[in-house]
Structure formats: C-alpha cells, structure tokens
Amino acid sequence: MGRDLVEHAVPGGHGEFPAARLRWDPDHRERTWSRLESQWDVVVVGGGITGAGVLRAAARLGLRAVLLEQEDFAWGASSRSTKLVHGGLRYLARGQVGVTRESVRERDALVREVPGLVAPLPVLLPLYDGQAARWLAYRSALGAYDALEGRLHRHAVDAQEVRLLVPPLRRRGLRGGLRYREAQTDDARLVLRVLREAVGAGGAALNAVRVAGLLRRDGRVCGVQVVDRLTGREAELEAAVVVNATGAWADRLRGQVGAPARMRPVRGSHLLLPEWRFPLAMAVNVVSPRDGRHVSVVPWEGATLVGTTDIDHGEVPDGEPCASADEVDYLLECLQGPFRSLELTAADVVSTWSGIRPVVSSGAVASWDESRGHAVWEEEGLLTAAGGKLTTFRVLARDVLAAAAPHLPTPGRAPAPAGPPPGVQPAGRLGARFGAEAGAVLAAAHEEDREFVAATPTTWAEVRWSLRCEAVNSLQDLMLRRTRLGLLLPFGGAEVLDRVGALCAEELGWDASRWARERSAYAARIRASHSVPPREAAQPADGGRVPAPA
Ligand SMILES: Cc1cc2nc3c(=O)[nH]c(=O)nc-3n(C[C@H](O)[C@H](O)[C@H](O)COP(=O)(O)OP(=O)(O)OC[C@H]3O[C@@H](n4cnc5c(N)ncnc54)[C@H](O)[C@@H]3O)c2cc1C
C-alpha cells in the first residue's frame, strides 16, 4: 500500500477502537435492537452531525446513550453541505460576531483533532474594477477575522499573484484579491467518524429506525416509540432525556409536545464539475450577478463544487430535496463572469445535490439574513438542538449535555477517554477518513482493492470496509454517504456499478434480485436528486421559493 493511502498502519486498529466491536453488520444490528427496550440515560433522535456529536459526548461521559436515525447516518443536511469548516466571513460581514468567533475556534480545533478529514483550505476573493466598496468591507472583515484568530495575516495580493494562484480567472479589470484560510471536510465521513468514535466509547447507533412518537409520563417526555424500517418491528425505549436532533424536521417532534413551530427550512443547492473542465488549486469566492450573494467554488475530492443557494423551502420534505433548474442557472451565472474563458455550461455538471438547513427563524425577511447560530430548547422534557453549522457541532453537543445534566444520573462508570491523542491517528487518506481504524481497513483489503475507483481518490479498500463494517443498508448508503462515488462520477458512477455489485454480493450476500432492486432504486435517486433537472420539467421560475415569513 502506498504511503499516500496510509502510513503507520495499526493492525487491528487502535486499542480504544477494536475493529471487531465496531463491525456494524446485521448481527450487530440485531444485538443492538435486542437491548433497545431498556432504560437509557440519553436517546438521541437524528443521525446527522448534531446527533452524532451529542451521542459521542454522552458516551464519553459514561452515559447509556443510543442514537436512532430514520433513514441513514448523515442522510439530511449533514451530507449535503458545502463541506466548509469555516468561520464564515459572510456571517461576520452581517455582524454575527459570536457565531464567527465560535466557528473560527472550532475550525482550528477540528483541523487538529481530525487532521486530513478536516483540512486547511486557502480561499481567494478576487476583486475587479468598480468593487472598491467590497474591497474595503472585506478587508475590515478579514482584520476582524485575524483578531478572532489572534494572528495577523497578509491578505492582500496583487493582480499578478491572483493570476498565478487561479489561472482561469478573468484578467480584464482584475485589480487583485484577498487571500485567507478556512478548512474543508467530507461532511458524511465526518459524521461517520464521530459516530464510530461514539460507539467505540460505549454508545449505540442504529440507522433505518424511525422515532414515530414520544412516550410521556406526568406531562414529561420519558421515551420514544420506534419502528425498524427494514423489518417493520416496533419497540419502546425509556430515557432520562430525549434529544431531538432532527435538524430541519425538529418542529415535527416538538409539535408532539404542543410547541409552536420555530424552524425555517432553507434549501441550498450545489453543482459538481470535473477537475479537467474546472481546475482549481484553492477555493474562490464569487459574487452572484443576480443578488450580490457570495457563492463558494471549492476544489473537493478531485472535482470542483459550486454552492450554495439560499431559498425558503416552506414545508420540510419527506423525501429528498433536489436542485431546481433555476438554481442550476443561478450557480452557473456566478461562474460566467469570473470564469468566462472556461465556457462552463449545464452539460459540464457531473452531479448536483441539495440540502435543507435547519435555520432557527427570527423573522428576518431574507433567509440569508437569518443567524447560523444554534439554540437548545427544553419543552416538557424534550430537549431540541436546533440550528448551527457542521463546524460548531461540538459546541452544540456540549450545550445539549449541559441542559440535560439536571435530569441525568451520575455516570456509573469512568468517562471514556476523548479519543486518541493528537498524532496517534495514522497519516494519509485512510488515517484521515477512518482514524485509528485505518489499519483495520487496510488489513481487510484484498490485493485488487488497492486500486482507486475510476478517476476518484477513493480506493476499493474503502468500499469493501464500508460494506463490511459501516451499516450499509442500501446501494444509496454506500454510493452517496459512505463513499461519495455517486456524486464524483458521471451518472452516479454507472461505470463502476458492476464491480460494486460483485462486492455487495461478497460482503453483504446480496443475490441477483436484491441487486437489481437496489440498482434500480439507486438509478431513480440519481435521476431525481443528483442530476441537472431537465429544462422542460415543470419548475417554478423562482426555484421553488415560498414567500418569506412576515
Ligand atoms: C446547502 C447547505 C450548505 C451548508 N454548508 C455548510 C458548510 O459549508 N459548513 C458548515 O459548517 N455548515 C454548513 N451547513 C449547515 C450544516 O450542514 C447543518 O447545520 C448540519 O448538517 C445540521 O445537522 P443536523 O444533524 O442538525 O441535521 P441533519 O443533518 O439534517 O440531520 C437530521 C437527521 O434527523 C433525521 N430524522 C428526522 N426525523 C426523524 C425521526 N422521526 N426519527 C429518526 N430520525 C429522524 C433525519 O433523517 C436526518 O438525518 C450547510 C447546510 C446546507 C443545507
């Protein structure tokens, strides 16, 4: 195995995360289900980054904690973000200093805690003739950024330097730019990593289990009723604390205790373009010619992603959101000024994805003026963790456990250590994605798994490991969240599906009819949620916007 894939492999994994214990296979699912109907300290509803963070924090305190996700881990916003771990310059520009300060601190902490999975990302803000006001606004915002970081940086670069940094940028009228630093991640893998660390610390987590109702005693929430979506069986769990970490869906559970709606579901969409059409060595912030919003253009996993939009979605969907034709046009328009020479069109788009932000409504007119801060509410014993960002999940988890503390027993055993000390994580791609389990991923790989999957940085070793150990219930789980092959390869990775099918048969025992069903459901999902919507489809011209709240 090349040094780029993993260095310092630890056969069998780090002592704290024995691979056998973390094998999320059907046996593990049965064992976990069989102990569900007992008394828990914490039941977490929702398997996005918020739920994963709460589960890990609770498990590390030695609490009996279980997480239940109705679809798949990271199925919601947490696999559909722009994948930035960032302070958020644009929040600072809108005066959200608290959110930015917290985010900058968390960004730097995550780069240290999960190096490689959260990696530094240089960003350029190009400036053209007639943008002096913008230059001044962003220079002063970056000054404030430096103050929050406690470090001074040289941000201003001249036009010549900008041309060297980002050669495809339009040269006419280019005055220079501002350079700064953020970080980026693979959001779904971050959720998985946090979840597996939570399970390694004694927590339990099940996907495809829906919380259908809340149990109540003396007017307080004291547990949940659940349905196993794979088998239809049902169970009731009692808990000292139920945490509602259902993101944009939070008002649904809150409605069951009579709490008024407070969430504002805001849709954001992205495009992914191939690197050979849109090569970038650093992220670039561009401005929408339609409304002046900033849109990020980011090199990610050997491709270039563009996003995001910011549109009131109205009702939260039961199914998966998708980009509208108008959003695709909006994002392409953002590229047409600064990257005109590349002549990018919808035909270049490899995939799209859309997510619903769990924004706490303050009544702001424009959705992008709403704060990206988080809130924790206790309503009749139900603790809701709402809002926030991927970047700040650890802070939200701490706030949830602080609010839960009065209802929790003193942990019966010593808190688990907070994870391997910095530097113990094996280096390289597998180390970044699988942490201390990288050695086990490598040990499970067959000789031929050492190849990359088509033109992506993903190896077949990762695909095999995910199938064997990461609770994959469907082809969609594998292609869209455990790996990102469905987004990175054209047509959802149709070119590699035969080999994926052979691995599914080997690792999961799927027969020909199961594979045919999975493949057809997956193809339908790619068409509906990850392709450029056909222009002739009935699409509202406003991209599905609904009126903003008064
Ligand atoms: C377009 C977009 C771009 C973004 N970009 C960034 C970014 O670059 N950086 C950043 O820091 N943040 C970003 N964010 C914000 C970030 O992605 C979200 O704040 C975060 O992912 C929310 O996580 P969550 O766990 O609260 O919600 P989700 O990830 O949505 O998870 C909620 C989960 O609850 C489950 N659920 C719902 N009801 C039930 C039930 N009854 N039973 C069981 N499970 C249930 C859902 O299936 C879902 O998986 C972005 C968000 C969007 C939408």
Coordinates of C-alpha atoms and ligand atoms in Angstrom, one line a residue:
M1 CA 0.0 0.0 0.0
G2 CA 1.4 3.4 -1.0
R3 CA 2.4 5.9 1.6
D4 CA -0.3 8.2 0.3
L5 CA -3.0 5.8 1.4
V6 CA -1.9 5.1 5.0
E7 CA 1.2 5.4 7.0
H8 CA 1.9 3.8 10.4
A9 CA -0.9 1.3 9.9
V10 CA -2.0 -0.2 13.2
P11 CA -3.1 -3.7 12.5
G12 CA -6.5 -4.4 14.2
G13 CA -6.9 -0.7 14.9
H14 CA -6.1 1.4 18.0
G15 CA -6.7 -0.3 21.3
E16 CA -9.6 2.0 22.0
F17 CA -11.4 1.2 18.9
P18 CA -11.2 -2.6 18.5
A19 CA -12.4 -3.3 14.9
A20 CA -14.5 -6.4 15.8
R21 CA -16.6 -4.4 18.3
L22 CA -17.3 -1.8 15.7
R23 CA -18.4 -4.1 13.0
W24 CA -21.8 -2.7 12.1
D25 CA -23.1 -5.8 10.4
P26 CA -26.6 -7.5 10.6
D27 CA -25.6 -9.3 13.8
H28 CA -24.6 -6.0 15.4
R29 CA -28.0 -4.5 14.4
E30 CA -29.8 -7.5 16.0
R31 CA -27.8 -7.3 19.2
T32 CA -28.4 -3.6 19.5
W33 CA -32.1 -4.0 18.7
S34 CA -32.5 -6.7 21.3
R35 CA -31.3 -4.3 24.1
L36 CA -33.3 -1.3 22.9
E37 CA -36.3 -1.9 25.2
S38 CA -34.5 -0.9 28.4
Q39 CA -33.8 2.3 30.4
W40 CA -31.4 4.7 28.7
D41 CA -29.8 7.8 30.0
V42 CA -30.0 9.6 26.7
V43 CA -31.9 8.8 23.5
V44 CA -30.8 10.9 20.5
V45 CA -33.2 11.2 17.6
G46 CA -31.5 12.0 14.3
G47 CA -28.2 10.8 12.9
G48 CA -26.7 13.9 11.4
I49 CA -23.7 15.7 12.8
T50 CA -25.7 17.2 15.7
G51 CA -27.0 13.8 16.9
A52 CA -23.6 12.2 16.3
G53 CA -21.9 14.9 18.4
V54 CA -24.4 14.5 21.2
L55 CA -24.0 10.7 21.2
R56 CA -20.2 10.9 21.3
A57 CA -20.2 13.5 24.1
A58 CA -22.7 11.4 26.2
A59 CA -20.9 8.1 25.6
R60 CA -17.6 9.7 26.6
L61 CA -19.2 10.8 29.9
G62 CA -20.1 7.1 30.5
L63 CA -23.8 7.6 30.0
R64 CA -26.0 4.9 28.5
A65 CA -26.8 6.5 25.2
V66 CA -28.4 5.4 21.9
L67 CA -28.9 7.3 18.6
L68 CA -31.8 6.5 16.2
E69 CA -31.8 7.7 12.6
Q70 CA -34.8 7.2 10.4
E71 CA -33.0 6.9 7.0
D72 CA -29.2 6.7 7.0
F73 CA -26.5 8.3 9.1
A74 CA -25.8 11.8 7.6
W75 CA -28.8 11.4 5.3
G76 CA -30.1 15.0 6.0
A77 CA -28.2 18.3 5.7
S78 CA -25.1 16.7 7.1
S79 CA -24.2 15.0 3.8
R80 CA -25.5 17.9 1.6
S81 CA -23.5 20.9 2.8
T82 CA -20.8 23.0 1.1
K83 CA -18.3 21.0 3.1
L84 CA -16.6 24.0 4.6
V85 CA -15.4 24.1 8.1
H86 CA -15.3 27.8 8.4
G87 CA -15.5 30.9 10.4
G88 CA -17.9 32.3 7.9
L89 CA -16.7 35.7 6.6
R90 CA -20.1 36.4 5.3
Y91 CA -21.6 36.0 8.8
L92 CA -19.1 38.4 10.1
A93 CA -20.0 40.9 7.4
R94 CA -23.6 40.7 8.7
G95 CA -22.5 41.3 12.3
Q96 CA -22.8 37.7 13.6
V97 CA -19.6 38.1 15.5
G98 CA -20.4 35.4 18.2
V99 CA -21.1 32.7 15.5
T100 CA -17.9 33.6 13.7
R101 CA -15.7 33.6 16.8
E102 CA -17.0 30.2 17.9
S103 CA -16.7 28.9 14.3
V104 CA -13.1 30.0 14.0
R105 CA -12.2 28.4 17.3
E106 CA -13.9 25.1 16.3
R107 CA -12.4 25.1 12.8
D108 CA -8.9 25.2 14.2
A109 CA -9.7 22.6 16.9
L110 CA -11.1 20.2 14.2
V111 CA -8.1 20.6 12.0
R112 CA -6.0 19.5 15.0
E113 CA -8.5 16.8 16.1
V114 CA -9.1 15.1 12.8
P115 CA -6.2 16.1 10.5
G116 CA -6.9 15.4 6.9
L117 CA -10.6 14.8 7.4
V118 CA -10.8 18.5 8.3
A119 CA -8.0 20.1 6.2
P120 CA -6.9 23.7 5.7
L121 CA -8.3 25.3 2.6
P122 CA -6.9 28.5 1.1
V123 CA -9.6 30.9 -0.2
L124 CA -9.3 33.8 -2.7
L125 CA -11.7 36.7 -3.0
P126 CA -10.9 38.2 -6.4
L127 CA -11.6 41.9 -6.8
Y128 CA -12.4 43.7 -10.1
D129 CA -12.7 47.3 -11.2
G130 CA -15.6 49.1 -9.5
Q131 CA -15.5 46.9 -6.4
A132 CA -13.7 49.3 -4.1
A133 CA -16.5 49.3 -1.5
R134 CA -16.5 45.5 -1.4
W135 CA -12.7 45.5 -1.0
L136 CA -12.9 47.8 2.0
A137 CA -15.7 45.8 3.6
Y138 CA -13.9 42.5 3.2
R139 CA -10.5 43.9 4.3
S140 CA -12.0 45.1 7.5
A141 CA -13.9 41.8 8.0
L142 CA -10.6 40.0 7.5
G143 CA -9.0 42.3 10.0
A144 CA -11.7 41.2 12.5
Y145 CA -11.1 37.6 11.5
D146 CA -7.5 37.9 12.4
A147 CA -8.4 39.5 15.7
L148 CA -10.7 36.5 16.4
E149 CA -7.9 34.1 15.4
G150 CA -5.4 36.0 17.4
R151 CA -3.0 36.1 14.4
L152 CA -2.2 38.6 11.7
H153 CA -2.0 37.5 8.1
R154 CA -1.1 39.2 4.9
H155 CA -4.4 39.1 2.9
A156 CA -3.9 41.5 0.0
V157 CA -2.5 40.1 -3.2
D158 CA -1.9 41.9 -6.5
A159 CA -3.4 41.0 -9.8
Q160 CA -0.3 39.2 -11.0
E161 CA -0.3 37.0 -7.9
V162 CA -4.1 36.3 -8.4
R163 CA -3.4 35.1 -11.9
L164 CA -0.7 32.7 -10.6
L165 CA -3.0 31.4 -7.9
V166 CA -6.1 30.9 -10.0
P167 CA -5.1 30.9 -13.7
P168 CA -8.6 30.6 -15.2
L169 CA -9.9 33.8 -13.6
R170 CA -10.9 36.6 -16.0
R171 CA -8.0 39.0 -16.3
R172 CA -9.8 42.0 -17.7
G173 CA -10.5 44.5 -14.9
L174 CA -8.8 42.4 -12.3
R175 CA -7.4 44.6 -9.5
G176 CA -6.1 42.0 -7.1
G177 CA -7.6 39.9 -4.4
L178 CA -7.8 39.0 -0.7
R179 CA -6.5 35.7 0.4
Y180 CA -7.4 33.9 3.6
R181 CA -7.7 30.5 5.2
E182 CA -10.6 28.2 6.0
A183 CA -11.0 24.4 6.2
Q184 CA -13.0 21.7 4.4
T185 CA -14.2 18.2 5.0
D186 CA -16.2 15.3 3.7
D187 CA -19.3 16.0 5.8
A188 CA -20.8 12.5 5.6
R189 CA -17.5 10.9 6.6
L190 CA -17.1 13.4 9.5
V191 CA -20.5 12.2 10.8
L192 CA -19.4 8.5 10.4
R193 CA -16.1 9.2 12.2
V194 CA -17.8 10.9 15.1
L195 CA -20.4 8.1 15.3
R196 CA -17.9 5.3 15.3
E197 CA -15.9 7.1 18.0
A198 CA -19.2 7.3 19.9
V199 CA -19.8 3.6 19.5
G200 CA -16.2 2.9 20.4
A201 CA -16.8 4.8 23.7
G202 CA -19.8 2.7 24.5
G203 CA -22.7 4.4 22.7
A204 CA -25.1 2.6 20.4
A205 CA -26.4 3.8 17.0
L206 CA -29.0 2.4 14.5
N207 CA -29.9 3.7 11.1
A208 CA -33.2 2.9 9.4
V209 CA -35.1 3.3 12.7
R210 CA -37.7 6.0 12.9
V211 CA -38.9 7.6 16.0
A212 CA -42.7 7.5 15.4
G213 CA -43.9 9.0 18.7
L214 CA -42.9 10.2 22.2
L215 CA -43.7 8.4 25.4
R216 CA -44.9 10.7 28.2
R217 CA -45.3 10.3 32.0
D218 CA -46.7 13.0 34.3
G219 CA -46.6 15.5 31.4
R220 CA -42.9 14.9 30.6
V221 CA -41.3 13.1 27.7
C222 CA -39.8 9.9 29.1
G223 CA -39.0 7.9 26.0
V224 CA -39.8 7.1 22.4
Q225 CA -41.7 4.7 20.2
V226 CA -39.7 3.4 17.3
V227 CA -40.2 1.5 14.1
D228 CA -37.5 -0.6 12.4
R229 CA -37.8 0.4 8.7
L230 CA -36.1 -2.7 7.5
T231 CA -38.4 -5.2 9.2
G232 CA -41.4 -3.2 10.4
R233 CA -41.0 -4.3 14.0
E234 CA -41.6 -1.8 16.8
A235 CA -40.2 -1.0 20.2
E236 CA -40.5 1.4 23.1
L237 CA -37.4 2.9 24.8
E238 CA -37.4 4.7 28.1
A239 CA -34.9 7.5 28.7
A240 CA -34.0 10.1 31.3
V241 CA -33.5 12.6 28.4
V242 CA -34.7 12.5 24.8
V243 CA -32.7 14.8 22.5
N244 CA -34.4 16.0 19.3
A245 CA -31.6 16.3 16.8
T246 CA -33.8 16.1 13.7
G247 CA -32.4 19.2 12.0
A248 CA -34.9 20.8 9.7
W249 CA -37.5 18.3 10.9
A250 CA -37.2 19.4 14.5
D251 CA -40.7 21.0 14.6
R252 CA -42.4 17.7 13.9
L253 CA -41.3 16.1 17.2
R254 CA -41.7 19.5 19.0
G255 CA -45.3 19.6 17.7
Q256 CA -46.0 16.4 19.6
V257 CA -45.5 18.3 22.9
G258 CA -47.6 21.2 21.6
A259 CA -44.6 23.5 21.0
P260 CA -45.0 26.2 18.3
A261 CA -43.0 25.9 15.1
R262 CA -39.7 27.8 15.2
M263 CA -37.7 26.3 12.3
R264 CA -37.3 27.9 8.9
P265 CA -36.2 25.3 6.4
V266 CA -33.9 26.9 3.9
R267 CA -32.7 25.0 0.8
G268 CA -29.2 25.2 -0.6
S269 CA -28.1 23.5 -3.8
H270 CA -24.7 22.7 -5.3
L271 CA -23.1 21.7 -8.6
L272 CA -20.1 19.5 -9.0
L273 CA -17.9 19.9 -12.1
P274 CA -15.0 17.7 -13.2
E275 CA -11.5 19.0 -12.4
W276 CA -10.4 18.7 -16.1
R277 CA -13.1 21.3 -17.0
F278 CA -12.7 23.4 -13.9
P279 CA -9.2 23.0 -12.4
L280 CA -8.6 24.9 -9.1
A281 CA -5.9 24.7 -6.5
M282 CA -7.7 26.9 -4.0
A283 CA -11.3 27.9 -3.2
V284 CA -12.6 31.1 -4.8
N285 CA -15.4 33.2 -3.5
V286 CA -17.5 34.6 -6.4
V287 CA -20.4 37.0 -6.3
S288 CA -23.8 36.3 -7.8
P289 CA -24.7 38.9 -10.5
R290 CA -28.4 38.4 -9.6
D291 CA -28.4 39.3 -5.9
G292 CA -24.8 40.0 -4.8
R293 CA -24.7 36.9 -2.6
H294 CA -21.3 35.1 -2.2
V295 CA -21.0 31.7 -3.7
S296 CA -18.1 29.3 -2.9
V297 CA -16.2 27.5 -5.6
V298 CA -14.2 24.8 -3.9
P299 CA -11.8 22.0 -5.0
W300 CA -13.1 18.9 -3.4
E301 CA -12.2 15.2 -3.8
G302 CA -10.6 15.7 -7.2
A303 CA -13.5 17.8 -8.5
T304 CA -14.8 21.3 -8.1
L305 CA -18.0 22.1 -6.2
V306 CA -20.0 25.3 -6.6
G307 CA -22.6 26.4 -4.0
T308 CA -24.7 27.3 -2.5
T309 CA -28.2 28.8 -3.0
D310 CA -30.3 30.1 -0.1
I311 CA -34.0 29.6 -0.7
D312 CA -37.0 29.3 1.6
H313 CA -38.2 25.7 1.2
G314 CA -41.5 26.0 3.1
E315 CA -42.5 22.6 4.4
V316 CA -39.7 20.2 5.2
P317 CA -39.9 17.3 2.6
D318 CA -40.5 13.7 3.5
G319 CA -38.3 12.8 0.6
E320 CA -35.0 14.2 -0.6
P321 CA -34.7 17.8 -1.9
C322 CA -33.3 18.5 -5.3
A323 CA -31.8 21.5 -7.1
S324 CA -34.3 23.3 -9.4
A325 CA -33.4 24.3 -12.9
D326 CA -33.4 27.9 -11.7
E327 CA -30.8 27.2 -9.0
V328 CA -28.6 25.5 -11.6
D329 CA -28.8 28.6 -13.8
Y330 CA -28.1 30.8 -10.8
L331 CA -24.9 28.9 -9.9
L332 CA -23.7 28.8 -13.5
E333 CA -24.3 32.5 -13.8
C334 CA -22.0 33.1 -10.8
L335 CA -19.2 31.4 -12.8
Q336 CA -19.8 33.1 -16.1
G337 CA -18.2 36.5 -15.2
P338 CA -15.0 35.4 -13.3
F339 CA -14.5 32.1 -15.2
R340 CA -15.9 33.2 -18.6
S341 CA -13.0 31.6 -20.6
L342 CA -13.9 28.2 -19.4
E343 CA -17.4 28.4 -21.1
L344 CA -18.9 26.2 -18.4
T345 CA -22.5 25.0 -19.1
A346 CA -25.0 22.7 -17.6
A347 CA -23.6 20.0 -19.8
D348 CA -20.4 20.1 -17.8
V349 CA -22.2 19.3 -14.5
V350 CA -21.4 15.9 -13.1
S351 CA -23.9 15.9 -10.3
T352 CA -26.0 18.2 -8.1
W353 CA -27.2 18.0 -4.5
S354 CA -29.5 20.0 -2.3
G355 CA -29.9 20.2 1.4
I356 CA -32.3 21.8 3.9
R357 CA -30.6 24.0 6.5
P358 CA -32.1 23.8 10.0
V359 CA -32.3 27.5 10.5
V360 CA -33.9 28.9 13.6
S361 CA -36.4 31.6 12.4
S362 CA -36.0 35.1 13.8
G363 CA -38.4 36.6 11.3
A364 CA -35.7 38.1 9.0
V365 CA -37.1 38.9 5.6
A366 CA -34.3 37.2 3.6
S367 CA -33.4 33.7 4.5
W368 CA -29.7 34.5 4.2
D369 CA -30.0 37.2 6.9
E370 CA -31.0 34.6 9.5
S371 CA -28.4 33.8 12.1
R372 CA -26.5 30.5 11.7
G373 CA -26.2 30.2 15.4
H374 CA -27.8 27.4 17.4
A375 CA -30.3 27.0 20.2
V376 CA -31.2 24.4 22.8
W377 CA -34.9 24.3 24.0
E378 CA -36.4 22.2 26.7
E379 CA -40.1 21.6 26.2
E380 CA -41.9 19.2 28.5
G381 CA -38.8 17.2 28.9
L382 CA -37.9 17.1 25.2
L383 CA -34.5 18.7 24.5
T384 CA -34.2 20.1 21.0
A385 CA -30.9 21.0 19.5
A386 CA -31.6 23.4 16.6
G387 CA -29.7 25.4 14.0
G388 CA -26.0 25.7 14.0
K389 CA -23.4 24.6 11.5
L390 CA -21.4 21.5 10.7
T391 CA -18.4 23.5 12.0
T392 CA -19.8 24.0 15.5
F393 CA -21.2 20.6 16.3
R394 CA -19.0 20.0 19.3
V395 CA -20.2 23.3 21.0
L396 CA -23.9 22.3 20.3
A397 CA -23.3 18.9 21.8
R398 CA -21.7 20.5 25.0
D399 CA -24.7 22.8 25.3
V400 CA -27.2 19.9 25.0
L401 CA -25.4 17.9 27.7
A402 CA -25.3 20.9 30.0
A403 CA -29.1 21.4 29.5
A404 CA -29.6 17.6 30.1
A405 CA -27.4 17.4 33.2
P406 CA -30.1 18.0 35.9
H407 CA -32.0 15.0 34.5
L408 CA -29.1 12.7 34.2
P409 CA -27.8 10.2 36.7
T410 CA -24.2 10.4 37.8
P411 CA -22.4 8.2 35.3
G412 CA -21.9 4.7 36.7
R413 CA -18.5 4.3 35.1
A414 CA -15.5 6.4 34.4
P415 CA -15.8 8.6 31.4
A416 CA -14.2 7.2 28.3
P417 CA -11.1 9.0 27.1
A418 CA -11.8 11.7 24.5
G419 CA -10.2 9.7 21.6
P420 CA -6.6 9.0 20.6
P421 CA -4.2 11.8 21.4
P422 CA -3.2 14.1 18.5
G423 CA -0.6 12.5 16.4
V424 CA -1.8 8.9 17.0
Q425 CA -4.1 9.0 14.0
P426 CA -2.3 7.2 11.1
A427 CA -1.4 9.7 8.4
G428 CA -2.7 9.5 4.8
R429 CA -6.1 9.3 3.3
L430 CA -7.3 6.2 5.3
G431 CA -6.0 7.7 8.5
A432 CA -7.9 10.9 7.8
R433 CA -11.2 9.1 7.0
F434 CA -11.1 6.1 9.4
G435 CA -8.9 7.4 12.2
A436 CA -7.5 4.7 14.4
E437 CA -9.4 2.1 12.3
A438 CA -7.2 2.8 9.2
G439 CA -5.1 -0.2 9.9
A440 CA -8.1 -2.5 10.1
V441 CA -9.4 -1.1 6.7
L442 CA -6.0 -1.9 5.2
A443 CA -5.9 -5.4 6.8
A444 CA -9.4 -6.2 5.3
A445 CA -8.4 -5.1 1.8
H446 CA -7.7 -7.6 -0.9
E447 CA -4.8 -7.1 -3.3
E448 CA -7.0 -5.6 -6.0
D449 CA -8.7 -3.3 -3.5
R450 CA -5.6 -1.1 -3.5
E451 CA -6.7 0.5 -6.8
F452 CA -8.5 3.8 -7.0
V453 CA -12.2 3.7 -8.1
A454 CA -12.1 5.1 -11.6
A455 CA -10.8 8.7 -11.6
T456 CA -11.5 9.4 -7.9
P457 CA -9.3 9.4 -4.8
T458 CA -11.5 6.7 -3.3
T459 CA -10.0 3.2 -3.1
W460 CA -11.8 -0.1 -3.4
A461 CA -10.5 -0.8 0.1
E462 CA -12.8 1.9 1.4
V463 CA -15.7 0.4 -0.5
R464 CA -15.1 -3.0 1.0
W465 CA -14.7 -1.7 4.5
S466 CA -17.9 0.3 4.3
L467 CA -19.9 -2.7 3.2
R468 CA -18.4 -4.9 5.8
C469 CA -18.4 -2.6 8.8
E470 CA -20.4 0.6 8.3
A471 CA -24.1 -0.3 8.5
V472 CA -24.8 -0.1 4.8
N473 CA -28.4 -1.0 4.1
S474 CA -28.7 0.1 0.5
L475 CA -26.7 1.0 -2.5
Q476 CA -27.6 4.6 -1.9
D477 CA -26.0 4.5 1.6
L478 CA -22.8 3.2 0.0
M479 CA -22.6 5.4 -3.1
L480 CA -23.8 8.7 -1.6
R481 CA -22.7 8.8 2.0
R482 CA -20.1 6.1 3.0
T483 CA -18.3 7.0 -0.2
R484 CA -19.1 9.9 -2.5
L485 CA -18.8 8.0 -5.7
G486 CA -22.3 8.7 -6.7
L487 CA -21.5 12.4 -6.7
L488 CA -18.0 12.3 -8.0
L489 CA -18.5 10.1 -11.1
P490 CA -20.8 10.8 -14.0
F491 CA -24.3 9.2 -14.0
G492 CA -23.9 8.3 -10.3
G493 CA -20.8 6.1 -11.1
A494 CA -22.7 3.8 -13.6
E495 CA -19.3 2.8 -14.9
V496 CA -18.2 1.1 -11.7
L497 CA -21.5 -0.4 -10.6
D498 CA -20.8 -3.9 -11.9
R499 CA -17.7 -4.2 -9.6
V500 CA -19.6 -2.6 -6.7
G501 CA -22.3 -5.2 -7.3
A502 CA -19.8 -8.0 -7.0
L503 CA -18.5 -6.6 -3.7
C504 CA -22.1 -6.3 -2.4
A505 CA -22.6 -10.0 -3.2
E506 CA -19.4 -10.9 -1.4
E507 CA -19.7 -8.7 1.7
L508 CA -23.5 -8.4 2.2
G509 CA -24.7 -11.6 0.4
W510 CA -27.0 -9.7 -1.9
D511 CA -28.4 -12.0 -4.6
A512 CA -29.2 -11.0 -8.2
S513 CA -32.8 -9.9 -7.4
R514 CA -31.7 -7.8 -4.5
W515 CA -29.0 -6.2 -6.6
A516 CA -31.5 -5.5 -9.4
R517 CA -33.8 -3.8 -6.9
E518 CA -31.0 -1.8 -5.3
R519 CA -29.6 -0.7 -8.7
S520 CA -33.0 0.5 -10.0
A521 CA -33.8 2.4 -6.8
Y522 CA -30.4 4.0 -6.9
A523 CA -30.7 5.0 -10.6
A524 CA -34.1 6.6 -9.8
R525 CA -32.5 8.5 -6.8
I526 CA -29.6 9.8 -9.0
R527 CA -32.1 11.0 -11.7
A528 CA -34.4 12.7 -9.1
S529 CA -31.9 14.3 -6.7
H530 CA -28.5 14.4 -8.2
S531 CA -28.8 15.3 -11.9
V532 CA -29.3 18.6 -13.7
P533 CA -33.1 18.9 -13.8
P534 CA -34.4 18.8 -17.4
R535 CA -35.4 22.3 -18.6
E536 CA -38.8 21.0 -19.8
A537 CA -39.8 19.7 -16.3
A538 CA -42.4 21.9 -14.7
Q539 CA -40.2 24.0 -12.4
P540 CA -41.2 27.2 -10.7
A541 CA -39.2 30.1 -12.2
D542 CA -38.3 31.2 -8.7
G543 CA -36.6 27.9 -8.0
G544 CA -39.2 26.7 -5.5
R545 CA -39.1 29.8 -3.3
V546 CA -42.1 30.3 -1.0
P547 CA -42.9 33.7 0.5
A548 CA -40.7 34.6 3.4
P549 CA -42.4 34.9 6.8
A550 CA -43.7 38.3 7.5
Ligands
LIG1 C1 -26.9 23.6 1.5 C2 -26.2 23.6 2.8 C3 -24.9 24.0 2.9 C4 -24.2 24.1 4.1 N1 -22.9 24.3 4.2 C5 -22.3 24.3 5.4 C6 -20.9 24.5 5.4 O1 -20.2 24.6 4.4 N2 -20.3 24.5 6.7 C7 -21.0 24.3 7.8 O2 -20.4 24.3 8.9 N3 -22.3 24.1 7.8 C8 -23.0 24.0 6.6 N4 -24.3 23.8 6.5 C9 -25.0 23.6 7.8 C10 -24.9 22.1 8.2 O3 -24.9 21.2 7.2 C11 -26.1 21.8 9.2 O4 -26.2 22.8 10.2 C12 -25.9 20.4 9.8 O5 -25.6 19.5 8.9 C13 -27.2 20.1 10.6 O6 -27.0 18.8 11.1 P1 -28.2 18.2 12.0 O7 -27.7 16.9 12.5 O8 -28.7 19.1 12.9 O9 -29.3 17.9 10.9 P2 -29.4 16.8 9.7 O10 -28.1 16.5 9.2 O11 -30.4 17.3 8.8 O12 -29.9 15.5 10.5 C14 -31.2 15.4 11.0 C15 -31.5 13.9 10.9 O13 -32.6 13.6 11.6 C16 -33.3 12.5 11.0 N5 -34.7 12.4 11.5 C17 -35.7 13.3 11.3 N6 -36.8 12.9 11.9 C18 -36.5 11.7 12.5 C19 -37.3 10.8 13.2 N7 -38.6 11.0 13.5 N8 -36.7 9.6 13.7 C20 -35.3 9.4 13.4 N9 -34.6 10.3 12.7 C21 -35.1 11.4 12.2 C22 -33.2 12.9 9.5 O14 -33.4 11.7 8.7 C23 -31.8 13.5 9.4 O15 -30.8 12.5 9.0 C24 -25.0 23.7 5.3 C25 -26.3 23.3 5.2 C26 -26.9 23.2 4.0 C27 -28.3 22.7 3.9

